[in-house]
Tab-separated table of C-alpha atoms in Angstrom:
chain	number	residue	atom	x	y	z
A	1	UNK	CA	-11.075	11.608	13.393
A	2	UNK	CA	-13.614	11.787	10.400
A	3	UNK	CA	-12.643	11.589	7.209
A	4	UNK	CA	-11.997	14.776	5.219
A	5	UNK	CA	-14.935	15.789	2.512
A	6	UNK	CA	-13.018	16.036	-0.209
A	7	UNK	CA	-13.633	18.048	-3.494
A	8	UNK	CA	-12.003	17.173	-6.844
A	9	UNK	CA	-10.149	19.728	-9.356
A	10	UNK	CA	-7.495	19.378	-11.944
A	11	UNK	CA	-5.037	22.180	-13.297
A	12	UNK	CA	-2.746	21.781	-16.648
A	13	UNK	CA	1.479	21.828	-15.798
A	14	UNK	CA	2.926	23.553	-18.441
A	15	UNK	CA	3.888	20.239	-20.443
A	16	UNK	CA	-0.084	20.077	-20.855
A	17	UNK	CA	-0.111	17.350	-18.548
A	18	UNK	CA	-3.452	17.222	-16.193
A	19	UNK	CA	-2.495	17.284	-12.902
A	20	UNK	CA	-5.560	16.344	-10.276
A	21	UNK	CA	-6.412	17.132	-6.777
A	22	UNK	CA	-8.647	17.188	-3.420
A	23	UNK	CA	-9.617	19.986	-1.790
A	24	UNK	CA	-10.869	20.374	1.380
A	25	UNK	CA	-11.554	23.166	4.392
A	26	UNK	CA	-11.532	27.365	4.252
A	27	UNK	CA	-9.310	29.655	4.864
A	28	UNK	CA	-5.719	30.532	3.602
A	29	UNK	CA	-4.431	27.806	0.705
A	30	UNK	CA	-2.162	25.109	1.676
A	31	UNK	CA	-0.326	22.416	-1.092
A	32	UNK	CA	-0.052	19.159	1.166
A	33	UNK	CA	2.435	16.965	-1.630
A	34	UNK	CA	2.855	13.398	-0.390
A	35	UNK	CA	6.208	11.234	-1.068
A	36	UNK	CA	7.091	7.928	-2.240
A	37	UNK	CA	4.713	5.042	-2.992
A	38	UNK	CA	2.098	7.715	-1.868
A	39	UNK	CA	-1.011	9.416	-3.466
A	40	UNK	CA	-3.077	12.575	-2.585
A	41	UNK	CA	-4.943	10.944	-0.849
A	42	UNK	CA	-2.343	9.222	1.532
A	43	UNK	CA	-2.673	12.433	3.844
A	44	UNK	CA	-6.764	12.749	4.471
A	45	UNK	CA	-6.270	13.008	8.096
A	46	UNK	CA	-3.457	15.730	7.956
A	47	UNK	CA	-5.946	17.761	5.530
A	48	UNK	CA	-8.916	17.085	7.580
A	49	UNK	CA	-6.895	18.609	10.814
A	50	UNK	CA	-5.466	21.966	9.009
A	51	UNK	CA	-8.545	22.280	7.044
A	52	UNK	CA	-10.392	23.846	9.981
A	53	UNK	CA	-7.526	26.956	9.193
A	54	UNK	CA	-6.623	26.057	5.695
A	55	UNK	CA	-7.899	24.957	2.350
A	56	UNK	CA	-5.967	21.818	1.740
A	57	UNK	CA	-5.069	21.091	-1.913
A	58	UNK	CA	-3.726	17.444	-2.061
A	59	UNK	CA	-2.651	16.728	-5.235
A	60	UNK	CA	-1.637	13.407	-6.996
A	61	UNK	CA	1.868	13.620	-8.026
A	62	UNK	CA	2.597	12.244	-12.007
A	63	UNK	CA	1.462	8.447	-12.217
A	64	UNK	CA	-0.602	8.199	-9.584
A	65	UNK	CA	-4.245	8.927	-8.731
A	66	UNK	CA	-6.080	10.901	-10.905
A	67	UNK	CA	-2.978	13.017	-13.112
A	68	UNK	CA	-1.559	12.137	-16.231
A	69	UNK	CA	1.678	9.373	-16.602
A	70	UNK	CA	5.334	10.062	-15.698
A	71	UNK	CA	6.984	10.924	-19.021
A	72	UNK	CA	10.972	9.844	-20.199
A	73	UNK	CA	12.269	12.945	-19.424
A	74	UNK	CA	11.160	13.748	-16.088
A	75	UNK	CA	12.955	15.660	-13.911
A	76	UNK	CA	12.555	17.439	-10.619
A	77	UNK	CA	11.959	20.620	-12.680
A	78	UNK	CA	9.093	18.679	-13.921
A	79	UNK	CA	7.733	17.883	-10.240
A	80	UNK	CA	8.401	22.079	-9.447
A	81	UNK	CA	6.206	22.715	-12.386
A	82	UNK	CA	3.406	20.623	-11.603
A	83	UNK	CA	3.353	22.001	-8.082
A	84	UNK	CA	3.133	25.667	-9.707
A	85	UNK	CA	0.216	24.945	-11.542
A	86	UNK	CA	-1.255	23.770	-8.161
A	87	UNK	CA	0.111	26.753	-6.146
A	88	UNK	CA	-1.130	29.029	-9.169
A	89	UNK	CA	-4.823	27.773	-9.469
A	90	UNK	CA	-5.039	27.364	-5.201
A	91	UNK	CA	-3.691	30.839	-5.111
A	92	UNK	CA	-1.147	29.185	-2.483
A	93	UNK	CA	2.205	30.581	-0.931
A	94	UNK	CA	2.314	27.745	1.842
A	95	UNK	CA	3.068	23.853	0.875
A	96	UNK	CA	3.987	21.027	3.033
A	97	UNK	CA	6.109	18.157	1.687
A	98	UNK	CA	6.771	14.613	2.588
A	99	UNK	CA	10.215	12.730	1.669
A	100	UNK	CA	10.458	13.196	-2.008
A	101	UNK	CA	7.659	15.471	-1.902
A	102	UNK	CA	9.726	17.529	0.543
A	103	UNK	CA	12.760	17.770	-1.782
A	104	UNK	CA	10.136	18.936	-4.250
A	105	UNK	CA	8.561	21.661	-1.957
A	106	UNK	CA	12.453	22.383	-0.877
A	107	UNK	CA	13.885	22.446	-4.756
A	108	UNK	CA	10.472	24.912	-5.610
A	109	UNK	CA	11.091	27.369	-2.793
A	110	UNK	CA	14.287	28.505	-4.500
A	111	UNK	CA	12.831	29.968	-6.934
A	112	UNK	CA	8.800	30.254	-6.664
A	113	UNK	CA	7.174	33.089	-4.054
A	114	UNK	CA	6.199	30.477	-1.342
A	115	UNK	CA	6.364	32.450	1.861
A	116	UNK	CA	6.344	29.261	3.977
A	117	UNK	CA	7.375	25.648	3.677
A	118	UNK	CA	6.713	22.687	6.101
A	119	UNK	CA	8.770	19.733	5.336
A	120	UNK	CA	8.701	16.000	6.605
A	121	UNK	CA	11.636	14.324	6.281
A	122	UNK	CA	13.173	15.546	2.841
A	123	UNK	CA	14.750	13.353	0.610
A	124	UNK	CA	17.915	15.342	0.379
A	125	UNK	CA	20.937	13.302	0.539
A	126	UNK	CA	24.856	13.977	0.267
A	127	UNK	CA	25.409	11.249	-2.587
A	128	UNK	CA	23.537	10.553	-4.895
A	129	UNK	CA	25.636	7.480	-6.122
A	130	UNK	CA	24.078	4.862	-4.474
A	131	UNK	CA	20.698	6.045	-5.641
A	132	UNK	CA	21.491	5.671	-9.413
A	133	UNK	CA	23.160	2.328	-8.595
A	134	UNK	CA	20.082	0.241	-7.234
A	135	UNK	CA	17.978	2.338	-10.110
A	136	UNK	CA	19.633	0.001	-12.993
A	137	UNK	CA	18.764	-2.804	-11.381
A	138	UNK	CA	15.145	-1.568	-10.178
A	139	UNK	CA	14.576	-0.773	-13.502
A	140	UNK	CA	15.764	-4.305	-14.882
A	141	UNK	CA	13.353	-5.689	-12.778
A	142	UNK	CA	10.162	-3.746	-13.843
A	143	UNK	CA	10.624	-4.228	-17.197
A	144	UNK	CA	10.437	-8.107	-17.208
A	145	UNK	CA	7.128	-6.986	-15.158
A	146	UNK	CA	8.486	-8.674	-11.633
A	147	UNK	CA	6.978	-5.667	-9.434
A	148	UNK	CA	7.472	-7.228	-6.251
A	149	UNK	CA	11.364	-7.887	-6.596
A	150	UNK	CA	11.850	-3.989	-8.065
A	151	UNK	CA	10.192	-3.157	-4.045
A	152	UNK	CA	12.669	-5.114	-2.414
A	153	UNK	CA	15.399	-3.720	-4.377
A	154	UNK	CA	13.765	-0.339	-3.800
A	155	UNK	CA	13.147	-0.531	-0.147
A	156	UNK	CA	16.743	-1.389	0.109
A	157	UNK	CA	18.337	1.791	-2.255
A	158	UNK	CA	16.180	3.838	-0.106
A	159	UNK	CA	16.866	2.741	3.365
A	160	UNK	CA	14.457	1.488	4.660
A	161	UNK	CA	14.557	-2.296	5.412
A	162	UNK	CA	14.571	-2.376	9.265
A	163	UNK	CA	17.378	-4.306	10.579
A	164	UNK	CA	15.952	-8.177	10.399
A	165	UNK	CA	14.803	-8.252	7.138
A	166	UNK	CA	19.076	-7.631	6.035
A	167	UNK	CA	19.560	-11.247	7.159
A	168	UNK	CA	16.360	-12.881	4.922
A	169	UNK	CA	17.380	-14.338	1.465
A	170	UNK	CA	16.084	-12.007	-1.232
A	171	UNK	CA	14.099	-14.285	-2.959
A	172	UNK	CA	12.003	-15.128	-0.259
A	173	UNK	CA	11.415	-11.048	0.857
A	174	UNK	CA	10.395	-11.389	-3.028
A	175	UNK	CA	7.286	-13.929	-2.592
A	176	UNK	CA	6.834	-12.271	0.794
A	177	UNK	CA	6.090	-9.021	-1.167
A	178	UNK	CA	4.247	-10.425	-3.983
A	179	UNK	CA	1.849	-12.179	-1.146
A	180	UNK	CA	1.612	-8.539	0.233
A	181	UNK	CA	0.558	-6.909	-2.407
A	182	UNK	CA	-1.503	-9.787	-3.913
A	183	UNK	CA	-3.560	-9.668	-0.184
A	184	UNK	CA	-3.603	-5.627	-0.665
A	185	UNK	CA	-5.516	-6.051	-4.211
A	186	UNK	CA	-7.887	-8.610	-3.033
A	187	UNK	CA	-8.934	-6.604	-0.040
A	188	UNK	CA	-8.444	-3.175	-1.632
A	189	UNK	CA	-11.934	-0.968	-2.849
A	190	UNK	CA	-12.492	-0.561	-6.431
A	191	UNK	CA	-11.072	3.049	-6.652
A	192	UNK	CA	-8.243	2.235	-4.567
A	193	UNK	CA	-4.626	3.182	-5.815
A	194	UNK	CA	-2.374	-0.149	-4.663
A	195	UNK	CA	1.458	-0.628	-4.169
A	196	UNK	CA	1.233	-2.791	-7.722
A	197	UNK	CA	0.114	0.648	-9.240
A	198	UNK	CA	2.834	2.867	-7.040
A	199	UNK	CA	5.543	0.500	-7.623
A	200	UNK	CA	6.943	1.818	-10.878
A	201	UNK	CA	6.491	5.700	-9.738
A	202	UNK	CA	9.476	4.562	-7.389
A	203	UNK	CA	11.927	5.002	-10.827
A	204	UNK	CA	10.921	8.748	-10.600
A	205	UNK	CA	11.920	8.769	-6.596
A	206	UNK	CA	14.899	7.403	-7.233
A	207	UNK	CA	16.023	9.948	-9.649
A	208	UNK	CA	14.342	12.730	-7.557
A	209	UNK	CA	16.977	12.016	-4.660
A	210	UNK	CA	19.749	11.524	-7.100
A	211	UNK	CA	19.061	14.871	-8.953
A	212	UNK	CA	18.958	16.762	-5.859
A	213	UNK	CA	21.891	15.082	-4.145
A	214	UNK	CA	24.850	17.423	-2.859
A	215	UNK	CA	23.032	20.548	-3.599
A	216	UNK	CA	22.519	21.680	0.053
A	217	UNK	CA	24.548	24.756	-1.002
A	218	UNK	CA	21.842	25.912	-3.511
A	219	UNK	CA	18.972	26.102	-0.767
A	220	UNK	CA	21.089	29.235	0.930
A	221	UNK	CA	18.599	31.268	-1.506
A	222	UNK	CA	15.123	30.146	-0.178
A	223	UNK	CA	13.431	33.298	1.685
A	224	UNK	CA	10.936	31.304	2.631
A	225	UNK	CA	10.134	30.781	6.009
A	226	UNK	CA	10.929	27.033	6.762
A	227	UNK	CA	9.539	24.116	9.146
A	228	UNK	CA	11.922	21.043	8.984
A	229	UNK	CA	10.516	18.128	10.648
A	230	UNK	CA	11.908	14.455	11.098
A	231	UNK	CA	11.373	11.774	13.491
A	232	UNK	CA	13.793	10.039	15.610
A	233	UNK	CA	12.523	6.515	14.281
A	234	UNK	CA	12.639	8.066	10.875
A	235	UNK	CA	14.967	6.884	7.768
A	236	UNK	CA	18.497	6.950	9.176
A	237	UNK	CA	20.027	8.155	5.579
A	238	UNK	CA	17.822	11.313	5.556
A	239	UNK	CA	19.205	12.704	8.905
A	240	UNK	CA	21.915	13.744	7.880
A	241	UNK	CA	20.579	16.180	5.431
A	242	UNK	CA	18.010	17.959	8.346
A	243	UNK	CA	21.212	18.671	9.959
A	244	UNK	CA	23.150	20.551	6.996
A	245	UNK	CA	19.760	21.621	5.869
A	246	UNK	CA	18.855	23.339	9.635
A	247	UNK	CA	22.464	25.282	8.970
A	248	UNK	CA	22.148	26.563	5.153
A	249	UNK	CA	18.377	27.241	5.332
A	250	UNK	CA	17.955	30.882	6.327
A	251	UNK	CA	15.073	30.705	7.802
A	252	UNK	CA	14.684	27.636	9.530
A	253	UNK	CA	12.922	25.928	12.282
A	254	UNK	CA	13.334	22.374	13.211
A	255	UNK	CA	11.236	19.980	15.094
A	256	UNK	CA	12.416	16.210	15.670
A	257	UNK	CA	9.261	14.153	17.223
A	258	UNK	CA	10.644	11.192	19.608
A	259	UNK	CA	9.547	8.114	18.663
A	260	UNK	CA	7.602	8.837	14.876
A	261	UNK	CA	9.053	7.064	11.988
A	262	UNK	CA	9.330	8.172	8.330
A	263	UNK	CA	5.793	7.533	7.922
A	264	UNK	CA	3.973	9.572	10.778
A	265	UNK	CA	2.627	12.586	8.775
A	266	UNK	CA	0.349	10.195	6.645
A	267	UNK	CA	-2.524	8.104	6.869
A	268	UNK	CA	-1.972	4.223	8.411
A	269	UNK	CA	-3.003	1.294	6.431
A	270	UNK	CA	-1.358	0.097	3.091
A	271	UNK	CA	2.452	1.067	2.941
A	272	UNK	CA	1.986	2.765	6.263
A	273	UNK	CA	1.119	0.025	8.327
A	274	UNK	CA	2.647	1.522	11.828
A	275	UNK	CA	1.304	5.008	11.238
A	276	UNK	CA	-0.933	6.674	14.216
A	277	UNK	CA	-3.581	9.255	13.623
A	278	UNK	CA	-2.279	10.743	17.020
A	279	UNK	CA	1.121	11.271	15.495
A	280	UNK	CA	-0.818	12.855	12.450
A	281	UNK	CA	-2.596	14.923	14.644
A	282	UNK	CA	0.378	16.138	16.475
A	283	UNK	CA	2.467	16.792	13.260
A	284	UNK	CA	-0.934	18.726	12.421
A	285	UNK	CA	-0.543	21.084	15.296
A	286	UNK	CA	3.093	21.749	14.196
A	287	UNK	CA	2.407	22.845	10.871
A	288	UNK	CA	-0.751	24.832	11.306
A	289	UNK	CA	0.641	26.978	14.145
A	290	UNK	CA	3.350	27.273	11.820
A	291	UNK	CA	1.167	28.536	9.477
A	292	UNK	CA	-0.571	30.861	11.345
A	293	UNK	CA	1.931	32.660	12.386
A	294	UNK	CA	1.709	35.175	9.125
């Protein structure tokens, strides 16, 4: 698959902070928002295959990419007012959301006029206790600058060490990280955004989940029409919440792909080493027929 020509743009949330963005295709508007450690341009060739339908806005969420810095006081309502202004200037009532993105898109359909959501693998939980637990420490650990050991202690509070890495000592999934990301920066282009840059946007995520935790009963007022994707490789803590979602969500349709991970809907490479551009693809064909239907 070629890579999407994209087109850059900015729009001003209503804190005055710039908020930037691709563009790409014609046709009907579409807000792709990515998740966690994740930039707009971590979903090229999921714009590229709508964009033949669509015009794909991917914008950079706070911190990353080309939009301003996350602030003190940020809050999900923050996030929903960012997307707005992206909605507003795209002229968009469609959005697809990944992970935290997704609980984003989710939290925004209750009370903005989208008229369809897609979402992969929202970052909706029951508790949010354990989130705001591993966030003391996560913070602790960025602020004496030691990046790589705030990832470990992040990939843990969100779930996603696989299995074998439970049994390695932390301090040596530490310098395995710090070799990671020091290997990423060598080899990385000059207007790449790395994990070293991402890495302190995971505070935000962290909240994000613990914010929105427990509030399945809320999302009984989204009218919008709803696609709620997962994967059965996927993060095992988030499936929970497609199931309760899939029974409070009005309007709700639910896909689970055998065999795709948390990762599938974005690009491979980086932070996404197992992702497929066939699994993109087919994820693709999901959410534009989707879509299309209206």
């Amino acid at each position: 698959m070629k890579t999407a020509e994209l087109t850059q743009g900015t729009v001003t949330s209503r804190d005055g902070t710039e908020i930037g963005y691709y563009k790409t295709g014609q046709g009907p508007a579409v807000v792709v928002l990515h998740g966690s450690m994740e930039s707009a341009r971590s979903h090229t060739l999921l714009a590229e295959a709508l964009a033949t339908d669509f015009t794909v806005y991917l914008p950079d969420r706070r911190g990353r990419g080309r939009s301003g810095a996350q602030r003190p006081d940020h809050t999900v309502r923050t996030e929903v007012e960012d997307l707005e202004a992206v909605l507003t200037a795209a002229g968009a009532d469609r959005a697809f959301g990944v992970s935290a993105g997704g609980a984003v898109v989710l939290e925004a359909a209750r009370t903005l006029p989208l008229k369809q959501i897609a979402l992969y693998e929202p970052a909706i939980v029951a508790d949010g206790a354990p989130h705001r637990e591993w966030l003391t420490r996560f913070d602790q650990e960025v602020a004496r600058g030691d990046l790589a050991a705030g990832m470990v202690t992040s990939m843990f509070g969100f779930e996603m060490a696989p299995p074998f890495l439970k049994v390695i000592p932390r301090g040596l999934l530490r310098r395995m990280t710090e070799k990671m990301m020091a290997k990423e920066e060598r080899q990385a282009p000059a207007d790449a955004i790395t994990m070293r840059q991402l890495a302190p946007t995971l505070h935000v995520e962290g909240t994000i989940v613990a914010e929105l935790a427990g509030t399945f009963d809320s999302f009984r007022a989204v009218n919008a029409d709803v696609l709620l994707l997962g994967g059965t490789k996927g993060l095992p803590g988030l499936k929970p919440g497609r199931d309760t979602l899939e029974k409070v969500l009005p309007h709700c349709r639910r896909i689970e792909f055998d065999g795709y991970d948390h990762g599938s809907s974005s690009d491979p490479g980086g932070v996404n080493p197992t992702g497929k551009p066939d699994a993109v693809r087919r994820i693709a064909e999901e959410v534009k027929a989707f879509f299309k239907q209206s």
